[in-house]
Coordinates of C-alpha atoms in Angstrom, one line a residue:
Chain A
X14 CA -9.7 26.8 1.9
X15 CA -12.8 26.6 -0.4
X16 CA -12.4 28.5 -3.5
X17 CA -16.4 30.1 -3.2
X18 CA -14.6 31.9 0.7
X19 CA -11.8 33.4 -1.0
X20 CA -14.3 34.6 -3.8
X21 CA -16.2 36.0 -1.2
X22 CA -13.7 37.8 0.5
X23 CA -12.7 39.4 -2.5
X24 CA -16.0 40.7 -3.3
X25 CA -16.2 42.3 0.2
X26 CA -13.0 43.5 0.0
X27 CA -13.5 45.4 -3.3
X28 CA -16.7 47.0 -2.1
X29 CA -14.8 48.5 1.0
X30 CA -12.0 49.7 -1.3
X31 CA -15.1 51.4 -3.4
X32 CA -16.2 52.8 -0.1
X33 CA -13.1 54.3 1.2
X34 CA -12.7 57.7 -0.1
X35 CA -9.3 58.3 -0.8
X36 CA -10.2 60.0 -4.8
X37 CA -12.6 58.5 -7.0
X38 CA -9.5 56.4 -9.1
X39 CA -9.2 54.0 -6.3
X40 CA -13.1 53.8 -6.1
X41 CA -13.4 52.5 -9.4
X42 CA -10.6 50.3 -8.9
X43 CA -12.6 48.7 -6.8
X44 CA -15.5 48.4 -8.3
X45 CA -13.6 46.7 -11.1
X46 CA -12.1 44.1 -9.1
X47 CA -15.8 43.6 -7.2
X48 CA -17.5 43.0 -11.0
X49 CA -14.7 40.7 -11.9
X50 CA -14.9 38.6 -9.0
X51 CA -18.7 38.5 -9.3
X52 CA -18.0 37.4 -12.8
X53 CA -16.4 34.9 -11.6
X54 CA -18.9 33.6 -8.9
X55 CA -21.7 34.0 -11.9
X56 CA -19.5 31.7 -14.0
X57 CA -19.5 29.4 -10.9
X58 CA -22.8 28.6 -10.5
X59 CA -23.4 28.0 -13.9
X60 CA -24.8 31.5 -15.4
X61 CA -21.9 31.9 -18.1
X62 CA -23.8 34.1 -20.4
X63 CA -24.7 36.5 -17.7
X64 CA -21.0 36.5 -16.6
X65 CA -20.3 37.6 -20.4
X66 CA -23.1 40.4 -20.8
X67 CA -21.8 42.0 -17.0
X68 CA -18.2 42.1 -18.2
X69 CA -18.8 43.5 -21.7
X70 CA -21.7 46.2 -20.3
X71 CA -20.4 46.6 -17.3
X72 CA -16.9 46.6 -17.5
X73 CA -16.7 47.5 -21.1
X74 CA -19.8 50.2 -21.8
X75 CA -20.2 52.0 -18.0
X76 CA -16.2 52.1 -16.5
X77 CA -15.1 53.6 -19.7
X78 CA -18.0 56.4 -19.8
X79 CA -17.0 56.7 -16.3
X80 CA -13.6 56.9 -16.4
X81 CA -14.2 59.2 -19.4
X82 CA -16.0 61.5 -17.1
X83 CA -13.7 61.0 -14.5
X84 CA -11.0 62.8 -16.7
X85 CA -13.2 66.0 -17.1
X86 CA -13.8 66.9 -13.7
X87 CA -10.7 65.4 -11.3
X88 CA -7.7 66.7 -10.8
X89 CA -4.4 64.8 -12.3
X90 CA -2.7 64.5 -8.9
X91 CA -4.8 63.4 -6.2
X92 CA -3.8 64.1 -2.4
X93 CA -3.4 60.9 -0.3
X94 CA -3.0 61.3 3.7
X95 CA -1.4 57.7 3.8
X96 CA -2.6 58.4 7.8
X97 CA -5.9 58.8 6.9
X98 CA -6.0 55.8 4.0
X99 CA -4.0 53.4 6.4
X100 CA -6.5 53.7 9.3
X101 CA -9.6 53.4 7.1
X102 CA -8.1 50.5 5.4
X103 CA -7.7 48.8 8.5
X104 CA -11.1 49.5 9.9
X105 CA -12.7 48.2 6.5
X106 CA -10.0 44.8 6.4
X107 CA -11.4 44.0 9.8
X108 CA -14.6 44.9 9.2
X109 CA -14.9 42.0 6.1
X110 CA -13.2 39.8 8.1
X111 CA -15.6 40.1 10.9
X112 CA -18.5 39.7 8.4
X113 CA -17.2 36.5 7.1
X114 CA -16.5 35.1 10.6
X115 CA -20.3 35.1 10.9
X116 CA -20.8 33.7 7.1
X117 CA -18.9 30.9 7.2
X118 CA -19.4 29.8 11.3
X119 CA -21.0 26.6 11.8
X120 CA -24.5 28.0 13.3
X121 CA -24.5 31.6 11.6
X122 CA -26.6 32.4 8.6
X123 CA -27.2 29.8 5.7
X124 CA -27.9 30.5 2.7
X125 CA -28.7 28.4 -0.7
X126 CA -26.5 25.5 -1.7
X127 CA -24.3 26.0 -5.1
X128 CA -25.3 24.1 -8.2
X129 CA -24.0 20.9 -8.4
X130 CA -22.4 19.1 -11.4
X131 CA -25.3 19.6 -13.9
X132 CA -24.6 20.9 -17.2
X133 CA -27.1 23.2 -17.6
X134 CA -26.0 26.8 -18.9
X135 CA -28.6 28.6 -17.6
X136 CA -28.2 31.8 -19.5
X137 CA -29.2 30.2 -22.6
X138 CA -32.4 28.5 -21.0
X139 CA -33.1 32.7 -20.3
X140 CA -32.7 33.9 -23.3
X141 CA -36.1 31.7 -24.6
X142 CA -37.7 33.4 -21.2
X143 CA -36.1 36.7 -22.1
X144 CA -38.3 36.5 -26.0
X145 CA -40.6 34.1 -25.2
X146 CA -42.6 35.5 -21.8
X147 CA -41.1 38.3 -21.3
X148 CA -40.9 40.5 -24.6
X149 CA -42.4 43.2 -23.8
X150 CA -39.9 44.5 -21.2
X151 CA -37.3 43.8 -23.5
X152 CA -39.1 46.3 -25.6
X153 CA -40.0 48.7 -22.5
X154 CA -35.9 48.2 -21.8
X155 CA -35.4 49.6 -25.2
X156 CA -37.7 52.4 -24.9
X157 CA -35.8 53.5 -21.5
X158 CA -32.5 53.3 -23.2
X159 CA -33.5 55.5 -26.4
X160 CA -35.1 57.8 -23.7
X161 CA -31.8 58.3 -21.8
X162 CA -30.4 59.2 -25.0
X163 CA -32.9 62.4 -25.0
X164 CA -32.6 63.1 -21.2
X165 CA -28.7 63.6 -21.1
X166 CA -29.4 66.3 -24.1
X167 CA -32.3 68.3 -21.9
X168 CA -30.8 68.3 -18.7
X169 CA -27.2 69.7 -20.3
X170 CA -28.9 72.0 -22.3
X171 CA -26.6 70.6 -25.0
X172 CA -28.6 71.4 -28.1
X173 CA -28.3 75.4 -27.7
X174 CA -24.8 75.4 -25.6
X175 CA -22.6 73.4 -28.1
X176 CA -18.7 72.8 -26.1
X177 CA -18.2 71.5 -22.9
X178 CA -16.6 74.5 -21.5
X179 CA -15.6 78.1 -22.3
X180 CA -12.3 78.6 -22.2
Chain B
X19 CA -23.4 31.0 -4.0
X20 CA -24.1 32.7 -0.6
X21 CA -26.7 35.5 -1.0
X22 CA -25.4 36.7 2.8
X23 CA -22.6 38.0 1.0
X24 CA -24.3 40.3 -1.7
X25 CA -26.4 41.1 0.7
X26 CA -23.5 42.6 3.4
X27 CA -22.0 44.2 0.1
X28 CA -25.2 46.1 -0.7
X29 CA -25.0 47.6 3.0
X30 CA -20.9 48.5 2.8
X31 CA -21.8 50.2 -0.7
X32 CA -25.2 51.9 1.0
X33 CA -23.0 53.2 4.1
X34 CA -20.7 55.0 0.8
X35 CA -23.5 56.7 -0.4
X36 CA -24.6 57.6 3.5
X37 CA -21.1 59.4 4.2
X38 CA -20.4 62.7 3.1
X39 CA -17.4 61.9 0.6
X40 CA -15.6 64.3 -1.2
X41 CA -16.4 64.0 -4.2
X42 CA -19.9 63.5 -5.9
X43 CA -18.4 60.8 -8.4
X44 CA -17.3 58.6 -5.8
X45 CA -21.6 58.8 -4.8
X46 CA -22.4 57.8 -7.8
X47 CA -19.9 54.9 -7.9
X48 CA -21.2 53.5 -4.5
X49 CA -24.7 53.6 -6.4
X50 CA -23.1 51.8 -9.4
X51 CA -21.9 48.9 -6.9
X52 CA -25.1 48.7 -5.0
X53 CA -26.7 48.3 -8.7
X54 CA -23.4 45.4 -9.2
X55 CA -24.7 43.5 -5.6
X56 CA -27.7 43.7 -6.3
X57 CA -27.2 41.7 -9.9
X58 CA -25.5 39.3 -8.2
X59 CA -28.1 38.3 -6.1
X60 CA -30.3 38.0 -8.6
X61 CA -28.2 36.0 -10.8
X62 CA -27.0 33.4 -7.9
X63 CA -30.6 33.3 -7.0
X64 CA -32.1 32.3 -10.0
X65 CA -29.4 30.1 -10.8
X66 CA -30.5 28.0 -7.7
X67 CA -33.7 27.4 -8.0
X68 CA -35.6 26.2 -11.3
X69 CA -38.3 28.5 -11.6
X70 CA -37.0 29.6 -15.8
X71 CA -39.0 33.0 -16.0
X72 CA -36.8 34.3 -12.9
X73 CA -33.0 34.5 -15.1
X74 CA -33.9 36.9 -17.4
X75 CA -34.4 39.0 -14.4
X76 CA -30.5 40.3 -14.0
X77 CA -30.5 41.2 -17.6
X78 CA -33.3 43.7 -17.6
X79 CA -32.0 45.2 -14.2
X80 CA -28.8 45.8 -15.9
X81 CA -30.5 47.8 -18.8
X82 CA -32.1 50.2 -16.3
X83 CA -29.0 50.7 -14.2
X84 CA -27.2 51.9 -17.3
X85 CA -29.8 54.1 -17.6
X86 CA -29.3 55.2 -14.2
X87 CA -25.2 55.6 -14.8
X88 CA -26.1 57.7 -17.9
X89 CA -28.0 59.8 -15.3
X90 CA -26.1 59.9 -12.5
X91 CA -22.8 60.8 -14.9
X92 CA -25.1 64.1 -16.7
X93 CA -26.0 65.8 -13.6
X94 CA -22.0 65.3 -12.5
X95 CA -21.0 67.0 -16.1
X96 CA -24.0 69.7 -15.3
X97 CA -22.5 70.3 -11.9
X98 CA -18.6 71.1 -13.6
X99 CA -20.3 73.4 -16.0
X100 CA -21.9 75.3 -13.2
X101 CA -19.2 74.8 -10.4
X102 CA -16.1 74.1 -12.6
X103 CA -15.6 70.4 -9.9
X104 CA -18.0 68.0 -8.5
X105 CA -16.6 68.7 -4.9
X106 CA -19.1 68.4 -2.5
X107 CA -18.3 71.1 -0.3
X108 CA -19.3 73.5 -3.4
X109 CA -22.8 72.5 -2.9
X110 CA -24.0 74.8 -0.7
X111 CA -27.0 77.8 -0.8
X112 CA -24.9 80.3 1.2
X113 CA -24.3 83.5 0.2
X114 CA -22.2 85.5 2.0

């Protein structure tokens, strides 16, 4: 059993646990396990610095202000029809096992070969790309991200309301 | 790495932002894993062949879909302080 099918299967099994909607915790339980096992396919192909940069913005800046959010507006004990979970569980399992059937069979779709044993860590050759060719959508990048910063205070209204809610 | 499989991902996480969930987080976090899929593309794909200007490229989508979280979680915080929940079914114009 090569390690890159398991990885695979992972991946597709975490985006169908993200899919089924059981309450939003179990969603972004899988979307964690989908971003780690992606780190981990990143890391295999040679990217480690992107690997890095998805697991500390990713994981580390987005989930929390997610999960943050998540406390506001969900309630504490979420109702699970184990029925309901059970069936669409097992319509999801078989549906990623179907889908990597036709990945992995012997005339289905190819795709690009994995890197072999070069050393190359290509996330540092990208970083001269990132400042060297490419600076001024760092600097647009920038400019979006100082905008957002503006945009979540207009569309809240937050600058006249003040507190989140009024008890 | 096998783009066939970020590829199938993007279209399980594209049929969770087709079905009418109940919640409008879990919306926004099938829109944060098609934004995930789609980065792993882009960073198996560039990784693969040896054209340098192409690995920046999953870096600066990740900027923009963290601008597009930031989004995504305001107009969920803007929907509790008008609905008091982000449940879908409150979305409605009927008054009656």
């Amino acid at each position: 059993m090569k390690i890159s099918m398991v990885l695979e299967v992972l991946f597709l099994t975490g985006m169908v646990i993200l899919v089924v909607d059981v309450s939003p915790y179990f969603g972004a339980i899988g979307l964690i396990v989908t971003s780690l096992v992606g780190c981990f396919m990143i890391m295999m192909v040679g990217n480690s610095f992107l690997s890095l940069s998805l697991l500390l913005i990713y994981l580390g800046g987005m989930m929390v202000v997610f999960s943050y959010c998540t406390a506001l507006v969900l309630d504490m004990y979420p109702s699970i029809i184990v029925k309901e979970l059970l069936m669409k569980l097992v319509l999801g399992i078989l549906m990623v096992l179907g889908l990597e059937m036709i990945i992995f069979s012997e005339d289905g779709i190819h795709g690009f070969k994995t890197l072999g044993e070069e050393m190359v860590d290509f996330g540092f050759v990208g970083a001269g790309a990132l400042y060297g060719n490419s600076w001024l959508l760092v600097i647009f990048g920038a400019i979006g991200l100082f905008l957002m910063l503006l945009v979540v205070l207009e569309i809240t209204r937050s600058v006249e309301r003040g507190a989140y809610r009024v008890i | 790495m096998n783009p066939t499989t970020f590829i199938f991902s993007f279209t399980i996480a594209m049929a969770g932002l087709a079905i009418y969930q109940t919640h409008l987080l879990s919306l926004f976090l099938c829109l944060e894993g098609m934004a995930l899929s789609v980065f792993c593309l882009m960073a198996s794909s560039s990784s693969s062949s040896f054209v340098i200007s192409t690995i920046p490229m999953p870096l600066i989508m990740l900027t923009f879909s963290v601008c597009e979280a930031g989004l995504s979680l305001v107009l969920m915080v803007s929907m509790a302080r008008t609905h008091h929940n982000d449940l879908m079914s409150s979305l409605t114009l009927l008054k009656c």
